[in-house]
PDB file of C-alpha atoms in Angstrom:
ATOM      1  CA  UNK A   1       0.000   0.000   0.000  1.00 45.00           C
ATOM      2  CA  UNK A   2       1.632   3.745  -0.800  1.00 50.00           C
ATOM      3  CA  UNK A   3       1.358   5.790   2.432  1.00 54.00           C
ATOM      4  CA  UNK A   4       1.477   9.393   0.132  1.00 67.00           C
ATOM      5  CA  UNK A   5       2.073   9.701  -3.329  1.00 78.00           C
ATOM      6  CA  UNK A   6       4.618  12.416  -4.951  1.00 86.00           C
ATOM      7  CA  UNK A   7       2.980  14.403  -7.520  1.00 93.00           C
ATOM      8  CA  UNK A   8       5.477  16.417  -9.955  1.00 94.00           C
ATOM      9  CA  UNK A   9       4.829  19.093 -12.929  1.00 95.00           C
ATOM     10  CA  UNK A  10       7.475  19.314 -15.604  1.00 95.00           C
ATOM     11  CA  UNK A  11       7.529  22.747 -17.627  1.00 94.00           C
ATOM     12  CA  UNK A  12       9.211  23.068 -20.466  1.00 91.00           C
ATOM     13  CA  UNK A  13      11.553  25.815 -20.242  1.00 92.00           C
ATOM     14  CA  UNK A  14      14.087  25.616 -23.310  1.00 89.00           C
ATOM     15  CA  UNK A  15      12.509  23.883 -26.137  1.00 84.00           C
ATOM     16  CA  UNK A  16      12.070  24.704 -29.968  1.00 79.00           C
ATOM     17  CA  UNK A  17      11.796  28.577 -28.885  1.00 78.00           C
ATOM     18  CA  UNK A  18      12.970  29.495 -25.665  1.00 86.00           C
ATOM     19  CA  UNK A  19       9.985  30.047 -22.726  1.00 89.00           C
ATOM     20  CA  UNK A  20      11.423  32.114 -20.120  1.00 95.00           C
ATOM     21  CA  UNK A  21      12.932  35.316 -20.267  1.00 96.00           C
ATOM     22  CA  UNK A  22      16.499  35.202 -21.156  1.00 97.00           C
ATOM     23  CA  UNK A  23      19.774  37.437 -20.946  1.00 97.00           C
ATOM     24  CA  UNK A  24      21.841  35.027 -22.735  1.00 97.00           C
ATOM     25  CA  UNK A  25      22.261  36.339 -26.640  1.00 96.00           C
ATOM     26  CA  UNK A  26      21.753  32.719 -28.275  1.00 96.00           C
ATOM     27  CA  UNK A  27      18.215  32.211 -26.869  1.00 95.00           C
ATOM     28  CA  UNK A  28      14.922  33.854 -28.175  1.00 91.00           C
ATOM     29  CA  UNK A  29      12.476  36.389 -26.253  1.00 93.00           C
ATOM     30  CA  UNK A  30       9.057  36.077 -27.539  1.00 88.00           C
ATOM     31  CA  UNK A  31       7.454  39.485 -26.739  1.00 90.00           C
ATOM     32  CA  UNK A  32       4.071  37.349 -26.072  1.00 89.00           C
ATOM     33  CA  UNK A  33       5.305  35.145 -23.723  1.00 90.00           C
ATOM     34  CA  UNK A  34       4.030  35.379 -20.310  1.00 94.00           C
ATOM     35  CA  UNK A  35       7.551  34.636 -18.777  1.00 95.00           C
ATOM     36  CA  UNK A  36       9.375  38.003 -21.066  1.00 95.00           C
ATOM     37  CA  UNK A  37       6.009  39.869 -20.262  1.00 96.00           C
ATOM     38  CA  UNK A  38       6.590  39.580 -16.907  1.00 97.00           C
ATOM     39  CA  UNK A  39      10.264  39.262 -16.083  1.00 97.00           C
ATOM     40  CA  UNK A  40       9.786  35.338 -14.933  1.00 97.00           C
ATOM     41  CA  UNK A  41       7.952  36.284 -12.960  1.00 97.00           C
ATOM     42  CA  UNK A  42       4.744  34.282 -14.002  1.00 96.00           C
ATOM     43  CA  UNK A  43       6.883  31.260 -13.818  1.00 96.00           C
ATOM     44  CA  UNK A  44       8.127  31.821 -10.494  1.00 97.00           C
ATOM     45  CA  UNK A  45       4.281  32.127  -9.142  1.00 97.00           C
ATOM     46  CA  UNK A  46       3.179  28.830 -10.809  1.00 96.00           C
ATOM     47  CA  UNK A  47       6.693  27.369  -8.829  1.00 97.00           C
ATOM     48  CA  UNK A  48       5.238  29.177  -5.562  1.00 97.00           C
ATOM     49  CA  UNK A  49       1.476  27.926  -6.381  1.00 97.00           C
ATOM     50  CA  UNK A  50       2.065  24.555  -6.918  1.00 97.00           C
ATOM     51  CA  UNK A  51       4.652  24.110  -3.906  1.00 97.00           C
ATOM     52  CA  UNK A  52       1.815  25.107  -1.708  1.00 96.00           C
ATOM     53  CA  UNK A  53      -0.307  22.428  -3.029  1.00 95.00           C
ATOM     54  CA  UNK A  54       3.024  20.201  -1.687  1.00 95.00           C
ATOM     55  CA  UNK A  55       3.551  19.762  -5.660  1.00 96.00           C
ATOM     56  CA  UNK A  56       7.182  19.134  -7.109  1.00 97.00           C
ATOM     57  CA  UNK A  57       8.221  21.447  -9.880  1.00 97.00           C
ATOM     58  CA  UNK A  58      10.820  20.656 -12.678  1.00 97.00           C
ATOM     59  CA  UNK A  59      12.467  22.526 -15.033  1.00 96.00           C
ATOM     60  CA  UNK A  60      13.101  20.711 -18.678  1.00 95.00           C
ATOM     61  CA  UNK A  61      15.535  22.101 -20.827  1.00 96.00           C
ATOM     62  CA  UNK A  62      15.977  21.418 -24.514  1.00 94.00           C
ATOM     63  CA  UNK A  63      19.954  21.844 -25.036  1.00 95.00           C
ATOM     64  CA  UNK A  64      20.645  21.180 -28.400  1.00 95.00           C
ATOM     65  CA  UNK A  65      17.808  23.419 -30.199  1.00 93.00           C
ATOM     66  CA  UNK A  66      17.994  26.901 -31.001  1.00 94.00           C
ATOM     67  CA  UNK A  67      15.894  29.663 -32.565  1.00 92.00           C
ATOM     68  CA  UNK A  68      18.020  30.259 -35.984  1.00 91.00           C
ATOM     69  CA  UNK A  69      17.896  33.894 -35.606  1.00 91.00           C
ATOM     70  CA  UNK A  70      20.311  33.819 -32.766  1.00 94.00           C
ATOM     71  CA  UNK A  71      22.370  30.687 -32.873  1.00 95.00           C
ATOM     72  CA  UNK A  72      24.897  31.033 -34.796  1.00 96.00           C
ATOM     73  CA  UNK A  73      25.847  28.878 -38.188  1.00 96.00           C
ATOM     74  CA  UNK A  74      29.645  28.350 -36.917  1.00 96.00           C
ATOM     75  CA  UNK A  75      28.278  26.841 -33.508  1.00 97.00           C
ATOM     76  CA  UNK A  76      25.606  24.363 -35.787  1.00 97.00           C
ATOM     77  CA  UNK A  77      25.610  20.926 -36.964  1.00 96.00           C
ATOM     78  CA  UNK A  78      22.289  20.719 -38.510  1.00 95.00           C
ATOM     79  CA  UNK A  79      19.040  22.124 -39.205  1.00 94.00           C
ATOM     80  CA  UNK A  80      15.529  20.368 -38.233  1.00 90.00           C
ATOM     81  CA  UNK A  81      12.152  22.065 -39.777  1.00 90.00           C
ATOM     82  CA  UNK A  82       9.846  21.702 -36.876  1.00 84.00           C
ATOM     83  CA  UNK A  83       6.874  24.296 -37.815  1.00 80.00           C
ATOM     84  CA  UNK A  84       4.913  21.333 -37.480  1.00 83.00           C
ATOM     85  CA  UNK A  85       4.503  21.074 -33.930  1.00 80.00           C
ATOM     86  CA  UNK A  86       6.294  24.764 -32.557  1.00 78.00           C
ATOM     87  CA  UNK A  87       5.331  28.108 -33.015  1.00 77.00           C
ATOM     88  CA  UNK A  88       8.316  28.942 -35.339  1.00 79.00           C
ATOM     89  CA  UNK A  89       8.015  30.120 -38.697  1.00 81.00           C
ATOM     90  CA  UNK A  90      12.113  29.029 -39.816  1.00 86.00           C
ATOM     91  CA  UNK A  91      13.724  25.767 -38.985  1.00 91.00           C
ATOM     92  CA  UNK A  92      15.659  25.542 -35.502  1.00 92.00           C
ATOM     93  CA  UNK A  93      19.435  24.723 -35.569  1.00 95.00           C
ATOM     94  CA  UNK A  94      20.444  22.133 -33.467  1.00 96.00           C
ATOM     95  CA  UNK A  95      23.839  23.212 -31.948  1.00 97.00           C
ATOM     96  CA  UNK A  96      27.536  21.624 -32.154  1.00 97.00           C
ATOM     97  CA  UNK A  97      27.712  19.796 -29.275  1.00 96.00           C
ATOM     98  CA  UNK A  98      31.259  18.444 -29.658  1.00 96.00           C
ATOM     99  CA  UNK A  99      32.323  22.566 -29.845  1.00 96.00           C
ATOM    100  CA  UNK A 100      33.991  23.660 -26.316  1.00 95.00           C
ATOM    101  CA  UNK A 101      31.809  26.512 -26.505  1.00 97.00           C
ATOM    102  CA  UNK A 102      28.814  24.306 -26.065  1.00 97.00           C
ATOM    103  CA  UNK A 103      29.599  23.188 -22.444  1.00 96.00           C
ATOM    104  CA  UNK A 104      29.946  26.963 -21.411  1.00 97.00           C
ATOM    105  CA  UNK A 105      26.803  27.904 -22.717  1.00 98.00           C
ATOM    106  CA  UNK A 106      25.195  24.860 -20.958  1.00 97.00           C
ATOM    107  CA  UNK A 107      26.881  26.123 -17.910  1.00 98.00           C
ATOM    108  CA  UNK A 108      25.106  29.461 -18.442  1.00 98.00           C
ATOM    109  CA  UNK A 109      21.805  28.143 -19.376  1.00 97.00           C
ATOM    110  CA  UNK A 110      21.583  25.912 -16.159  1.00 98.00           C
ATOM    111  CA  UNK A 111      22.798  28.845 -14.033  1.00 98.00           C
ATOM    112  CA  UNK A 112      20.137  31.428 -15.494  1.00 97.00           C
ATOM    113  CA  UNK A 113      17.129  28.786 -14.988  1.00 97.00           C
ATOM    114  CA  UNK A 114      18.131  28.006 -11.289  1.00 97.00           C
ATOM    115  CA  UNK A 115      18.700  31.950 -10.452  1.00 97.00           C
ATOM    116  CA  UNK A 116      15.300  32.841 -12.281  1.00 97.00           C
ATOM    117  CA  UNK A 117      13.978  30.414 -10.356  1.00 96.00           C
ATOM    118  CA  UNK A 118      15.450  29.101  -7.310  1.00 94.00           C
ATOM    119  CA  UNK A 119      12.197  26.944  -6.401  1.00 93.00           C
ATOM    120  CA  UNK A 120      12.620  24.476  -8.884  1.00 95.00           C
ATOM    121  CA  UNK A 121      12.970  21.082  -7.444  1.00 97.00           C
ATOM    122  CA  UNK A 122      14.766  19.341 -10.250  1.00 96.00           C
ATOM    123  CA  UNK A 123      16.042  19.286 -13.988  1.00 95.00           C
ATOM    124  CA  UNK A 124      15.070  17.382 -16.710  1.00 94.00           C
ATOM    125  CA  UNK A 125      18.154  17.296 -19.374  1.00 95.00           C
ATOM    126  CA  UNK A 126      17.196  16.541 -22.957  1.00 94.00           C
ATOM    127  CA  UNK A 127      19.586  16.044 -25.796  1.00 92.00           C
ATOM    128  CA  UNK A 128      17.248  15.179 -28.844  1.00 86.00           C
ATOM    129  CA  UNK A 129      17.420  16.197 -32.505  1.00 86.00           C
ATOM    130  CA  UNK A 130      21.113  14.725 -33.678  1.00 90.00           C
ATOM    131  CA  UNK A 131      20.105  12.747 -37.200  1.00 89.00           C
ATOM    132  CA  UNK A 132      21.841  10.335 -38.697  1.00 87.00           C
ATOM    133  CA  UNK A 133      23.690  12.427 -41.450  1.00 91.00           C
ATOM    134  CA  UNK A 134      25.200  14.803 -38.778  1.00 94.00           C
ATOM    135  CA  UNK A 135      25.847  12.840 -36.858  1.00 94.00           C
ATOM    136  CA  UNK A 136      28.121  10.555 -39.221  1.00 94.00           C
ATOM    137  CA  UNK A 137      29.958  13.966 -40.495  1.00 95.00           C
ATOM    138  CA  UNK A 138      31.317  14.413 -36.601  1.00 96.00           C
ATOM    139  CA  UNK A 139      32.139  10.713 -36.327  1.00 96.00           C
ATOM    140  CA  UNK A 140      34.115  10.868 -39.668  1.00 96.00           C
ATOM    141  CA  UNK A 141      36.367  13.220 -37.995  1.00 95.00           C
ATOM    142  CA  UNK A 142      36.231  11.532 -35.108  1.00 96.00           C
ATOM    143  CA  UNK A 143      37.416   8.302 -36.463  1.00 97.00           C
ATOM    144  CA  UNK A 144      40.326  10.175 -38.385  1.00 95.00           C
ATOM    145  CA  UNK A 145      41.439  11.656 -35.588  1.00 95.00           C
ATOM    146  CA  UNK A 146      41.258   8.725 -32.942  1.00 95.00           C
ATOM    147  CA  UNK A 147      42.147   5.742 -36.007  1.00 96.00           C
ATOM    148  CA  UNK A 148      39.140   4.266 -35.558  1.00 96.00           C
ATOM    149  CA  UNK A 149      36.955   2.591 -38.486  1.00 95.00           C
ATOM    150  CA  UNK A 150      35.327   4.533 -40.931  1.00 93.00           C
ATOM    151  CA  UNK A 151      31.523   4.806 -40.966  1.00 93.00           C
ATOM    152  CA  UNK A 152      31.268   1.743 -43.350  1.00 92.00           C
ATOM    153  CA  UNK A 153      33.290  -0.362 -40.998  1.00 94.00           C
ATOM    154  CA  UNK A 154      31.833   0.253 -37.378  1.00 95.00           C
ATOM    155  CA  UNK A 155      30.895  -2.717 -35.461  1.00 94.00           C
ATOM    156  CA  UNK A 156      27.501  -3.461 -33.583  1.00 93.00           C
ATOM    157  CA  UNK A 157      26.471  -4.413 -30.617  1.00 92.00           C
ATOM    158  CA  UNK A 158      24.873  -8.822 -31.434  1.00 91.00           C
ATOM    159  CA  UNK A 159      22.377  -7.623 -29.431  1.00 91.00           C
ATOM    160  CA  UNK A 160      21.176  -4.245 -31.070  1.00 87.00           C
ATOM    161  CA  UNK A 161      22.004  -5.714 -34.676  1.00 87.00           C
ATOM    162  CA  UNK A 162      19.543  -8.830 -33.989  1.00 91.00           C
ATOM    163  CA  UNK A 163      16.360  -6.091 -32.548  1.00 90.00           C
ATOM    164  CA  UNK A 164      17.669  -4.000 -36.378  1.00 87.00           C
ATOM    165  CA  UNK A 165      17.348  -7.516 -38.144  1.00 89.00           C
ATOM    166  CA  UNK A 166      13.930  -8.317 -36.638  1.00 93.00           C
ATOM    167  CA  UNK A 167      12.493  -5.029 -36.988  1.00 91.00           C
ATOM    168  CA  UNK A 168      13.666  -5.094 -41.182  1.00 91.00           C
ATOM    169  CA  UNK A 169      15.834  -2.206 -40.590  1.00 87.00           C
ATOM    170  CA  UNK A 170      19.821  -2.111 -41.563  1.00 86.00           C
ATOM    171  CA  UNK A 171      21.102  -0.926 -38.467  1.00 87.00           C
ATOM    172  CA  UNK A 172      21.976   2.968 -38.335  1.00 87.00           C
ATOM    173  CA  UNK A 173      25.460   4.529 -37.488  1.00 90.00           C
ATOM    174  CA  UNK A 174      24.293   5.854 -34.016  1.00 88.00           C
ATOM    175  CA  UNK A 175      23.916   2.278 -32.619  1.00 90.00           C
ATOM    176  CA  UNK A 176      27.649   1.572 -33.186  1.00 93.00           C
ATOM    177  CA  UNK A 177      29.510   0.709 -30.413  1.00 95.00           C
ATOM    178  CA  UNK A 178      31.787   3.141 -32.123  1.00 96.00           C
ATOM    179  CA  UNK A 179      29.589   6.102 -32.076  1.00 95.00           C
ATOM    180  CA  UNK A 180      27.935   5.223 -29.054  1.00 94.00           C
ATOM    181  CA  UNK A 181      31.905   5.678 -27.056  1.00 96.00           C
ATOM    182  CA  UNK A 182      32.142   8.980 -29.320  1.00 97.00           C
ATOM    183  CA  UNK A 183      28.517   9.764 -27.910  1.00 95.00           C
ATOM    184  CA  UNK A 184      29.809   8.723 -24.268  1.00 96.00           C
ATOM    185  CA  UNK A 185      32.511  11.102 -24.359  1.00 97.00           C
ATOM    186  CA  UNK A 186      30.858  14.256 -25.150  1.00 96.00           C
ATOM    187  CA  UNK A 187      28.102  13.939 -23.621  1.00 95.00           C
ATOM    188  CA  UNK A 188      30.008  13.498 -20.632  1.00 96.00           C
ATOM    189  CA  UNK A 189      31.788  16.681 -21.261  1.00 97.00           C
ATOM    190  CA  UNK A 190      27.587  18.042 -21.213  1.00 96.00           C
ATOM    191  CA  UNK A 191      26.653  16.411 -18.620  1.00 96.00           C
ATOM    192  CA  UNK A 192      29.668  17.604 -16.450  1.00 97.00           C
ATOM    193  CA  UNK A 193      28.978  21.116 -17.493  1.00 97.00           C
ATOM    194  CA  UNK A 194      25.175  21.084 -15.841  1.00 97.00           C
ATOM    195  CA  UNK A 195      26.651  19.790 -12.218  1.00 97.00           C
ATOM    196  CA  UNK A 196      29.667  22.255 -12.453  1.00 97.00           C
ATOM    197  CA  UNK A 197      26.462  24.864 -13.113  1.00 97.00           C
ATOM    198  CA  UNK A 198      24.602  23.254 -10.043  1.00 97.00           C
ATOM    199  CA  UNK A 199      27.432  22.835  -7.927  1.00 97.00           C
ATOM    200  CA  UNK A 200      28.769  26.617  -7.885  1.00 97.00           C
ATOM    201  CA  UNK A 201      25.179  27.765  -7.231  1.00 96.00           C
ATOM    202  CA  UNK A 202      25.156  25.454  -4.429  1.00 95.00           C
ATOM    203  CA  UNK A 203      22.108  23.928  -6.311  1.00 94.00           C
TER     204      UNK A 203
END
């Protein structure tokens, strides 16, 4: 039998256009968001509402899209149309996540949501949008400069390679156990970034 049950609310904070108000130049102000309109401050009273209720409150941040009209082309890897399902009239880029510059801006993002709003109980980290085709360009340099097999000659997993065979599918570069080290490394390096962000604000 469960003696209380933990209820928890996820907003989406950084996603396919940016939905707080932000300082940082790479992310996106809508002038019709409630969060710009009002400094954050409509986020930080649904925080302060639903903690009252005894209600956890998470933050989820998108880190590898961008609004194109501040992300720059030299910090991109790829572009993704997604006017389907987000209010955004030109394609977001999804950002170069093996670039050093990356894991500082993570750093910065992480340390803007937790100051704008130090109620929020925990993070949600998402990494989504790397295709197939960008993501083989950064593992061709990869390989060349590590000596490691070129895409045509990466090696799966017997166990991923069987689910690709019963499924009818030739098995894609990104479930290499090549790509998937490559993948291991920097988003390491990402994932360091956020708890160096957390740490130094005491988070």
């Amino acid at each position: 039998m469960i003696d209380s049950l933990i209820v928890k609310i996820t907003f989406y904070t950084e996603w396919y256009t940016n939905g707080i108000r932000s300082e940082l130049p790479y992310l996106s102000n809508h002038p019709d968001a409630s969060n710009v309109k009002t400094n954050n401050e409509w986020g930080r009273k649904i925080v302060s509402h639903l903690h009252g209720k005894n209600i956890l409150v998470g933050a989820m941040i998108q880190f590898l899209t961008y609004d194109r009209q501040v992300w720059e082309p030299e910090m991109t890897i790829d572009e993704w149309d997604v006017g389907e399902f987000a209010e955004t009239d030109l394609p977001v880029r999804i950002a170069d996540f093996t670039n050093p510059l990356f894991q500082t801006r993570i750093k910065e993002i992480v340390k803007e949501h937790l100051t704008q709003f130090p109620g929020i109980d925990y993070l949600f980290l998402e990494f989504e949008g790397v295709r197939s085709t960008a993501l083989q360009a950064i593992y061709e340099e990869w390989a060349q400069d590590k000596g490691l097999p070129q895409p045509e000659d990466v090696h799966y997993d017997p166990e991923r390679a069987a689910h690709c065979e019963r499924i009818g599918q030739q098995p894609e570069i990104i479930l290499s156990d090549e790509v998937h080290a490559m993948m291991r490394y920097y988003y390491g390096l990402n994932l360091r970034a956020v708890q160096e962000a957390a740490d130094e604000l005491g988070y």
